mmCIF file of C-alpha atoms (C1' of nucleotides) in Angstrom:
data_model
loop_
_atom_site.group_PDB
_atom_site.id
_atom_site.type_symbol
_atom_site.label_atom_id
_atom_site.label_comp_id
_atom_site.label_asym_id
_atom_site.label_seq_id
_atom_site.Cartn_x
_atom_site.Cartn_y
_atom_site.Cartn_z
ATOM 1 C CA MET A 1 1.000 -19.925 -4.665
ATOM 2 C CA LYS A 2 1.508 -16.487 -6.140
ATOM 3 C CA LYS A 3 -0.258 -13.410 -4.899
ATOM 4 C CA GLN A 4 -2.257 -12.923 -8.075
ATOM 5 C CA ALA A 5 -3.549 -16.485 -7.914
ATOM 6 C CA ALA A 6 -4.664 -15.893 -4.346
ATOM 7 C CA THR A 7 -6.519 -12.666 -5.097
ATOM 8 C CA GLU A 8 -8.192 -14.337 -8.073
ATOM 9 C CA ILE A 9 -9.451 -17.112 -5.828
ATOM 10 C CA PHE A 10 -10.744 -14.675 -3.251
ATOM 11 C CA GLU A 11 -12.315 -12.558 -5.930
ATOM 12 C CA SER A 12 -14.020 -15.660 -7.288
ATOM 13 C CA LEU A 13 -15.615 -16.463 -3.971
ATOM 14 C CA SER A 14 -16.547 -12.903 -3.104
ATOM 15 C CA SER A 15 -19.847 -13.253 -4.941
ATOM 16 C CA GLY A 16 -22.695 -14.991 -3.153
ATOM 17 C CA ILE A 17 -23.676 -16.743 -6.361
ATOM 18 C CA ARG A 18 -20.185 -18.065 -7.022
ATOM 19 C CA LEU A 19 -19.877 -19.152 -3.414
ATOM 20 C CA ASP A 20 -23.136 -21.088 -3.803
ATOM 21 C CA ILE A 21 -21.841 -22.702 -6.968
ATOM 22 C CA TYR A 22 -18.531 -23.656 -5.420
ATOM 23 C CA ARG A 23 -20.116 -25.099 -2.289
ATOM 24 C CA LEU A 24 -22.550 -27.047 -4.405
ATOM 25 C CA LEU A 25 -19.642 -28.510 -6.372
ATOM 26 C CA VAL A 26 -17.743 -29.298 -3.173
ATOM 27 C CA ARG A 27 -20.789 -31.203 -1.963
ATOM 28 C CA THR A 28 -21.031 -33.284 -5.130
ATOM 29 C CA GLY A 29 -17.318 -34.058 -4.948
ATOM 30 C CA PRO A 30 -15.675 -35.999 -7.797
ATOM 31 C CA ASP A 31 -19.054 -36.512 -9.474
ATOM 32 C CA GLY A 32 -19.333 -32.821 -10.136
ATOM 33 C CA MET A 33 -22.377 -31.394 -11.821
ATOM 34 C CA VAL A 34 -23.526 -30.460 -15.276
ATOM 35 C CA ALA A 35 -24.092 -26.751 -15.992
ATOM 36 C CA GLY A 36 -27.807 -27.136 -16.631
ATOM 37 C CA ASP A 37 -28.348 -28.913 -13.320
ATOM 38 C CA ILE A 38 -26.467 -26.180 -11.480
ATOM 39 C CA ALA A 39 -28.638 -23.577 -13.169
ATOM 40 C CA ALA A 40 -31.794 -25.472 -12.192
ATOM 41 C CA LYS A 41 -30.682 -26.041 -8.617
ATOM 42 C CA LEU A 42 -29.663 -22.434 -8.032
ATOM 43 C CA GLU A 43 -32.416 -20.970 -10.243
ATOM 44 C CA LEU A 44 -30.045 -18.958 -12.380
ATOM 45 C CA PRO A 45 -30.355 -17.860 -16.018
ATOM 46 C CA ALA A 46 -27.928 -19.866 -18.166
ATOM 47 C CA THR A 47 -26.086 -16.779 -19.334
ATOM 48 C CA ASN A 48 -25.484 -15.573 -15.808
ATOM 49 C CA LEU A 49 -24.356 -18.977 -14.577
ATOM 50 C CA SER A 50 -21.955 -19.228 -17.483
ATOM 51 C CA PHE A 51 -20.447 -15.898 -16.488
ATOM 52 C CA HIS A 52 -19.806 -17.082 -12.945
ATOM 53 C CA LEU A 53 -18.594 -20.538 -13.932
ATOM 54 C CA LYS A 54 -16.048 -18.883 -16.174
ATOM 55 C CA ALA A 55 -14.730 -16.854 -13.241
ATOM 56 C CA LEU A 56 -14.479 -19.945 -11.037
ATOM 57 C CA THR A 57 -12.747 -21.896 -13.767
ATOM 58 C CA GLN A 58 -10.242 -19.159 -14.527
ATOM 59 C CA ALA A 59 -9.360 -18.928 -10.848
ATOM 60 C CA GLY A 60 -8.787 -22.693 -10.860
ATOM 61 C CA LEU A 61 -11.536 -23.392 -8.336
ATOM 62 C CA ALA A 62 -13.525 -25.402 -10.851
ATOM 63 C CA ALA A 63 -12.540 -27.662 -13.711
ATOM 64 C CA VAL A 64 -14.713 -28.429 -16.678
ATOM 65 C CA THR A 65 -14.920 -31.473 -18.925
ATOM 66 C CA GLN A 66 -17.141 -31.948 -21.920
ATOM 67 C CA GLU A 67 -19.653 -34.802 -22.004
ATOM 68 C CA GLY A 68 -21.383 -34.723 -25.299
ATOM 69 C CA ARG A 69 -23.250 -31.472 -25.336
ATOM 70 C CA TYR A 70 -23.046 -31.119 -21.582
ATOM 71 C CA GLN A 71 -20.315 -29.397 -19.604
ATOM 72 C CA ARG A 72 -19.509 -31.042 -16.288
ATOM 73 C CA TYR A 73 -17.966 -28.896 -13.584
ATOM 74 C CA ARG A 74 -16.006 -30.151 -10.588
ATOM 75 C CA ALA A 75 -14.582 -28.295 -7.585
ATOM 76 C CA ASN A 76 -10.835 -28.133 -7.108
ATOM 77 C CA ILE A 77 -10.730 -28.787 -3.385
ATOM 78 C CA PRO A 78 -6.946 -29.058 -2.904
ATOM 79 C CA LEU A 79 -6.593 -25.495 -4.080
ATOM 80 C CA MET A 80 -8.385 -24.332 -0.941
ATOM 81 C CA PHE A 81 -5.717 -26.001 1.186
ATOM 82 C CA GLU A 82 -2.955 -24.399 -0.827
ATOM 83 C CA LEU A 83 -4.664 -21.084 -0.307
ATOM 84 C CA ILE A 84 -4.865 -21.308 3.463
ATOM 85 C CA ALA A 85 -1.274 -22.516 3.573
ATOM 86 C CA TYR A 86 -0.286 -19.449 1.605
ATOM 87 C CA LEU A 87 -2.045 -17.244 4.124
ATOM 88 C CA THR A 88 -0.742 -18.864 7.276
ATOM 89 C CA ASP A 89 2.699 -19.774 5.991
ATOM 90 C CA GLU A 90 4.543 -16.987 7.737
ATOM 91 C CA CYS A 91 2.154 -16.964 10.680
ATOM 92 C CA CYS A 92 3.766 -15.145 13.634
ATOM 93 C CA SER A 93 7.045 -15.036 11.675
ATOM 94 C CA GLY A 94 7.458 -18.791 11.932
ATOM 95 C CA HIS A 95 6.256 -19.269 15.512
ATOM 96 C CA PRO A 96 2.655 -20.376 14.967
ATOM 97 C CA GLU A 97 2.310 -21.394 18.632
ATOM 98 C CA LYS A 98 2.092 -17.688 19.365
ATOM 99 C CA CYS A 99 -1.191 -17.587 17.487
ATOM 100 C CA ALA A 100 -2.879 -19.562 20.259
ATOM 101 C CA PRO A 101 -3.345 -16.705 22.763
ATOM 102 C CA SER A 102 -5.279 -14.698 20.192
ATOM 103 C CA ARG A 103 -7.606 -17.583 19.305
ATOM 104 C CA LYS A 104 -11.247 -17.803 20.237
ATOM 105 C CA PRO A 105 -12.215 -20.400 22.874
ATOM 106 C CA ALA A 106 -14.653 -22.384 20.673
ATOM 107 C CA GLY A 107 -13.246 -25.550 19.094
ATOM 108 C CA SER A 108 -9.704 -24.896 20.201
ATOM 109 C CA SER A 109 -8.575 -28.528 20.382
ATOM 110 C CA GLU A 110 -9.695 -29.306 16.839
ATOM 111 C CA ASP A 111 -8.081 -26.073 15.740
ATOM 112 C CA ALA A 112 -4.821 -27.159 17.332
ATOM 113 C CA ALA A 113 -4.820 -30.321 15.201
ATOM 114 C CA LEU A 114 -5.556 -28.255 12.148
ATOM 115 C CA LEU A 115 -2.824 -25.810 12.982
ATOM 116 C CA ALA A 116 -0.392 -28.679 13.536
ATOM 117 C CA ALA A 117 -1.288 -30.138 10.158
ATOM 118 C CA LEU A 118 -0.745 -26.786 8.507
ATOM 119 C CA GLY A 119 2.494 -26.292 10.374
ATOM 120 C CA ARG A 120 3.849 -29.434 8.740
ATOM 121 C CA LYS A 121 3.568 -27.841 5.314
ATOM 122 C CA ARG A 122 6.466 -25.933 3.711
ATOM 123 C CA ARG A 123 8.413 -25.040 6.792
ATOM 124 C CA MET B 1 -20.434 -19.128 9.670
ATOM 125 C CA LYS B 2 -23.132 -17.488 7.593
ATOM 126 C CA LYS B 3 -22.901 -17.009 3.891
ATOM 127 C CA GLN B 4 -22.746 -13.258 4.090
ATOM 128 C CA ALA B 5 -19.842 -13.395 6.533
ATOM 129 C CA ALA B 6 -17.990 -15.692 4.146
ATOM 130 C CA THR B 7 -18.495 -13.477 1.096
ATOM 131 C CA GLU B 8 -17.410 -10.457 3.120
ATOM 132 C CA ILE B 9 -14.182 -12.221 4.047
ATOM 133 C CA PHE B 10 -13.505 -13.253 0.467
ATOM 134 C CA GLU B 11 -14.345 -9.793 -0.763
ATOM 135 C CA SER B 12 -11.902 -8.373 1.772
ATOM 136 C CA LEU B 13 -9.044 -10.478 0.500
ATOM 137 C CA SER B 14 -9.841 -10.061 -3.184
ATOM 138 C CA SER B 15 -7.749 -6.903 -3.318
ATOM 139 C CA GLY B 16 -3.999 -7.252 -3.629
ATOM 140 C CA ILE B 17 -3.477 -4.409 -1.195
ATOM 141 C CA ARG B 18 -5.760 -5.896 1.456
ATOM 142 C CA LEU B 19 -4.135 -9.279 0.987
ATOM 143 C CA ASP B 20 -0.739 -7.660 1.577
ATOM 144 C CA ILE B 21 -2.047 -5.976 4.704
ATOM 145 C CA TYR B 22 -3.578 -9.156 6.060
ATOM 146 C CA ARG B 23 -0.477 -11.238 5.395
ATOM 147 C CA LEU B 24 1.651 -8.586 7.023
ATOM 148 C CA LEU B 25 -0.566 -8.723 10.113
ATOM 149 C CA VAL B 26 -0.489 -12.521 10.136
ATOM 150 C CA ARG B 27 3.287 -12.336 10.121
ATOM 151 C CA THR B 28 3.424 -9.961 13.081
ATOM 152 C CA GLY B 29 0.994 -12.177 15.013
ATOM 153 C CA PRO B 30 -0.300 -11.002 18.397
ATOM 154 C CA ASP B 31 1.989 -7.955 18.294
ATOM 155 C CA GLY B 32 0.077 -6.554 15.382
ATOM 156 C CA MET B 33 1.087 -3.305 13.773
ATOM 157 C CA VAL B 34 0.272 0.360 14.001
ATOM 158 C CA ALA B 35 -1.434 1.959 10.995
ATOM 159 C CA GLY B 36 1.405 4.326 10.221
ATOM 160 C CA ASP B 37 3.925 1.496 10.154
ATOM 161 C CA ILE B 38 1.728 -0.498 7.793
ATOM 162 C CA ALA B 39 1.490 2.533 5.518
ATOM 163 C CA ALA B 40 5.261 2.967 5.573
ATOM 164 C CA LYS B 41 5.977 -0.731 4.981
ATOM 165 C CA LEU B 42 3.532 -1.031 2.078
ATOM 166 C CA GLU B 43 4.146 2.494 0.778
ATOM 167 C CA LEU B 44 0.512 3.472 0.836
ATOM 168 C CA PRO B 45 -1.114 6.889 1.324
ATOM 169 C CA ALA B 46 -2.724 7.038 4.766
ATOM 170 C CA THR B 47 -6.154 7.687 3.314
ATOM 171 C CA ASN B 48 -6.022 4.651 1.065
ATOM 172 C CA LEU B 49 -4.718 2.384 3.810
ATOM 173 C CA SER B 50 -7.497 3.543 6.086
ATOM 174 C CA PHE B 51 -10.039 2.575 3.441
ATOM 175 C CA HIS B 52 -8.655 -0.954 3.189
ATOM 176 C CA LEU B 53 -8.179 -1.413 6.929
ATOM 177 C CA LYS B 54 -11.814 -0.537 7.411
ATOM 178 C CA ALA B 55 -12.849 -3.260 4.986
ATOM 179 C CA LEU B 56 -10.650 -5.841 6.731
ATOM 180 C CA THR B 57 -11.966 -4.819 10.126
ATOM 181 C CA GLN B 58 -15.599 -4.939 9.069
ATOM 182 C CA ALA B 59 -15.101 -8.421 7.670
ATOM 183 C CA GLY B 60 -13.612 -9.432 11.027
ATOM 184 C CA LEU B 61 -10.198 -10.252 9.571
ATOM 185 C CA ALA B 62 -8.518 -7.515 11.582
ATOM 186 C CA ALA B 63 -9.155 -6.050 14.997
ATOM 187 C CA VAL B 64 -8.119 -2.604 16.080
ATOM 188 C CA THR B 65 -7.195 -1.166 19.474
ATOM 189 C CA GLN B 66 -6.275 2.375 20.279
ATOM 190 C CA GLU B 67 -2.882 3.199 21.771
ATOM 191 C CA GLY B 68 -2.753 6.887 22.423
ATOM 192 C CA ARG B 69 -3.020 8.501 19.048
ATOM 193 C CA TYR B 70 -2.031 5.298 17.280
ATOM 194 C CA GLN B 71 -4.326 2.554 16.048
ATOM 195 C CA ARG B 72 -2.925 -0.959 16.357
ATOM 196 C CA TYR B 73 -4.250 -3.623 14.008
ATOM 197 C CA ARG B 74 -4.057 -7.369 14.533
ATOM 198 C CA ALA B 75 -5.042 -10.262 12.264
ATOM 199 C CA ASN B 76 -7.875 -12.547 13.297
ATOM 200 C CA ILE B 77 -6.291 -15.838 12.329
ATOM 201 C CA PRO B 78 -8.928 -18.236 13.739
ATOM 202 C CA LEU B 79 -11.457 -16.741 11.377
ATOM 203 C CA MET B 80 -9.535 -18.229 8.448
ATOM 204 C CA PHE B 81 -9.980 -21.694 9.928
ATOM 205 C CA GLU B 82 -13.685 -21.138 10.416
ATOM 206 C CA LEU B 83 -13.861 -20.053 6.816
ATOM 207 C CA ILE B 84 -12.229 -23.120 5.363
ATOM 208 C CA ALA B 85 -14.356 -25.304 7.621
ATOM 209 C CA TYR B 86 -17.415 -23.580 6.227
ATOM 210 C CA LEU B 87 -16.257 -24.365 2.711
ATOM 211 C CA THR B 88 -15.317 -27.982 3.234
ATOM 212 C CA ASP B 89 -17.991 -28.864 5.759
ATOM 213 C CA GLU B 90 -20.242 -30.715 3.344
ATOM 214 C CA CYS B 91 -17.337 -31.955 1.269
ATOM 215 C CA CYS B 92 -18.467 -34.901 -0.894
ATOM 216 C CA SER B 93 -21.770 -34.915 0.996
ATOM 217 C CA GLY B 94 -20.096 -36.067 4.192
ATOM 218 C CA HIS B 95 -17.631 -38.548 2.662
ATOM 219 C CA PRO B 96 -14.448 -36.474 2.497
ATOM 220 C CA GLU B 97 -12.365 -39.576 1.730
ATOM 221 C CA LYS B 98 -13.851 -39.346 -1.755
ATOM 222 C CA CYS B 99 -12.007 -36.091 -2.261
ATOM 223 C CA ALA B 100 -8.698 -37.962 -2.370
ATOM 224 C CA PRO B 101 -8.938 -39.250 -5.973
ATOM 225 C CA SER B 102 -9.334 -35.718 -7.265
ATOM 226 C CA ARG B 103 -6.421 -34.330 -5.282
ATOM 227 C CA LYS B 104 -3.085 -33.299 -6.700
ATOM 228 C CA PRO B 105 -0.115 -35.538 -5.899
ATOM 229 C CA ALA B 106 2.020 -32.837 -4.188
ATOM 230 C CA GLY B 107 1.944 -32.847 -0.393
ATOM 231 C CA SER B 108 -0.765 -35.443 -0.115
ATOM 232 C CA SER B 109 0.211 -36.878 3.292
ATOM 233 C CA GLU B 110 0.211 -33.486 5.001
ATOM 234 C CA ASP B 111 -3.064 -32.746 3.289
ATOM 235 C CA ALA B 112 -4.530 -35.928 4.731
ATOM 236 C CA ALA B 113 -3.690 -34.755 8.256
ATOM 237 C CA LEU B 114 -5.229 -31.406 7.491
ATOM 238 C CA LEU B 115 -8.306 -33.028 6.061
ATOM 239 C CA ALA B 116 -8.590 -35.260 9.124
ATOM 240 C CA ALA B 117 -8.370 -32.243 11.395
ATOM 241 C CA LEU B 118 -11.053 -30.513 9.421
ATOM 242 C CA GLY B 119 -13.186 -33.625 9.414
ATOM 243 C CA ARG B 120 -13.254 -33.548 13.195
ATOM 244 C CA LYS B 121 -15.069 -30.224 13.161
ATOM 245 C CA ARG B 122 -18.876 -29.956 13.254
ATOM 246 C CA ARG B 123 -19.772 -33.405 12.064
ATOM 247 C "C1'" DG C 1 -3.471 27.549 24.262
ATOM 248 C "C1'" DA C 2 -1.035 26.617 19.905
ATOM 249 C "C1'" DC C 3 1.055 23.415 17.027
ATOM 250 C "C1'" DA C 4 2.383 18.861 15.175
ATOM 251 C "C1'" DT C 5 1.233 14.159 14.380
ATOM 252 C "C1'" DA C 6 -1.905 9.971 13.570
ATOM 253 C "C1'" DA C 7 -5.633 8.567 11.500
ATOM 254 C "C1'" DT C 8 -10.264 8.813 9.564
ATOM 255 C "C1'" DT C 9 -14.146 10.822 6.794
ATOM 256 C "C1'" DC C 10 -15.929 12.833 2.743
ATOM 257 C "C1'" DA C 11 -16.587 14.089 -2.186
ATOM 258 C "C1'" DA C 12 -15.217 13.477 -6.848
ATOM 259 C "C1'" DT C 13 -13.990 10.486 -10.312
ATOM 260 C "C1'" DA C 14 -12.027 6.633 -12.993
ATOM 261 C "C1'" DG C 15 -12.394 2.038 -13.541
ATOM 262 C "C1'" DT C 16 -14.444 -2.554 -12.789
ATOM 263 C "C1'" DT C 17 -18.189 -6.060 -12.021
ATOM 264 C "C1'" DG C 18 -22.812 -8.164 -12.531
ATOM 265 C "C1'" DT C 19 -27.061 -8.766 -14.988
ATOM 266 C "C1'" DT C 20 -29.962 -9.134 -18.926
ATOM 267 C "C1'" DG C 21 -31.324 -10.060 -23.675
ATOM 268 C "C1'" DT C 22 -29.817 -11.395 -28.194
ATOM 269 C "C1'" DA C 23 -26.932 -13.922 -31.090
ATOM 270 C "C1'" DC C 24 -23.990 -17.651 -31.836
ATOM 271 C "C1'" DT C 25 -21.684 -22.550 -31.753
ATOM 272 C "C1'" DA C 26 -21.902 -27.442 -30.951
ATOM 273 C "C1'" DT C 27 -24.107 -31.801 -30.161
ATOM 274 C "C1'" DT C 28 -28.017 -34.965 -30.367
ATOM 275 C "C1'" DG C 29 -31.768 -37.271 -32.423
ATOM 276 C "C1'" DA C 30 -35.757 -37.576 -35.713
ATOM 277 C "C1'" DT D 1 -30.711 -32.326 -43.292
ATOM 278 C "C1'" DC D 2 -33.547 -30.030 -39.948
ATOM 279 C "C1'" DA D 3 -35.047 -28.941 -35.462
ATOM 280 C "C1'" DA D 4 -34.218 -29.065 -30.518
ATOM 281 C "C1'" DT D 5 -31.209 -28.657 -26.678
ATOM 282 C "C1'" DA D 6 -26.917 -27.180 -23.967
ATOM 283 C "C1'" DG D 7 -23.994 -23.871 -23.355
ATOM 284 C "C1'" DT D 8 -21.122 -19.707 -24.349
ATOM 285 C "C1'" DA D 9 -19.958 -14.877 -26.244
ATOM 286 C "C1'" DC D 10 -21.101 -10.224 -26.812
ATOM 287 C "C1'" DA D 11 -23.089 -5.554 -26.069
ATOM 288 C "C1'" DA D 12 -25.377 -2.363 -23.093
ATOM 289 C "C1'" DC D 13 -26.166 -0.531 -18.902
ATOM 290 C "C1'" DA D 14 -26.698 -0.145 -13.827
ATOM 291 C "C1'" DA D 15 -24.209 -0.710 -9.666
ATOM 292 C "C1'" DC D 16 -20.219 -0.978 -7.140
ATOM 293 C "C1'" DT D 17 -14.983 -0.350 -5.883
ATOM 294 C "C1'" DA D 18 -10.586 2.008 -5.525
ATOM 295 C "C1'" DT D 19 -7.900 6.076 -5.492
ATOM 296 C "C1'" DT D 20 -6.825 10.852 -4.539
ATOM 297 C "C1'" DG D 21 -6.868 15.338 -2.248
ATOM 298 C "C1'" DA D 22 -9.029 18.349 1.102
ATOM 299 C "C1'" DA D 23 -11.233 18.679 5.423
ATOM 300 C "C1'" DT D 24 -11.916 16.796 10.100
ATOM 301 C "C1'" DT D 25 -11.178 14.578 14.659
ATOM 302 C "C1'" DA D 26 -8.293 13.195 18.334
ATOM 303 C "C1'" DT D 27 -4.032 12.810 20.874
ATOM 304 C "C1'" DG D 28 0.411 14.322 22.399
ATOM 305 C "C1'" DT D 29 4.015 18.065 22.992
ATOM 306 C "C1'" DC D 30 5.957 22.646 23.625
#
DNA sequence: GACATAATTCAATAGTTGTTGTACTATTGA
DNA sequence: TCAATAGTACAACAACTATTGAATTATGTC
């Protein structure tokens, strides 16, 4: 992942509306959702939704396919995992076990599994 | 994690400069880094760095402690894991195995471990 | 106390982002 | 072909963000 791709993703999700859209699409999974239904669900004007969907799509967080006159949008979930890998890749200069002392107590065992899974990537 | 906290985090990392700062702090781990050294490393005017560090700190991505006349900044790494959990929590309406078909081929086994670790959280 | 250093705050300004209404394109169905 | 529906593109404007330089606060040193 390149830096510009990462900032574009973060920028995409820095708006409450776009975060709502993305989370809605994550919830619907591979089924995705048609633009009009998203607009109805989130009570957004079509023109405004279109603006935000464009941002999400350009960042790669959503993909769109045409179905007749409808546009179906789906979340790109793997991209989120690439993103966090990009962020934690060089964690503690390659000694991620050092991160542990600075971690919060809550959910530490689950976090350890997560950290281990991440540690297996690109190292 | 509340929605506003999430958007604040994304907003924080939507700037290339703040992303550089955060990644630098992730790399230095628990040792963190003093403001002046960050400025030198990233070749930023002190006033501009201060602006960005404030944003990162307010979002909770960095923590600051005083050391004499120096300010030492450290990355809050666990917060990133909370963030991704927040995003993927309701993945496929509670059937995250459905995400698999839409995933990219690269690194799929590591991703499965990661997904499993995430699935163990708050469910 | 006087001075140097580390860092932040503030004001000004250039640039960017989000929202709305209007206009446009494409598909469906009578 | 004509009208209705789904969605996007564009222009205008308000609101926000980033950068810079000057001033300020706090700590350490002579």
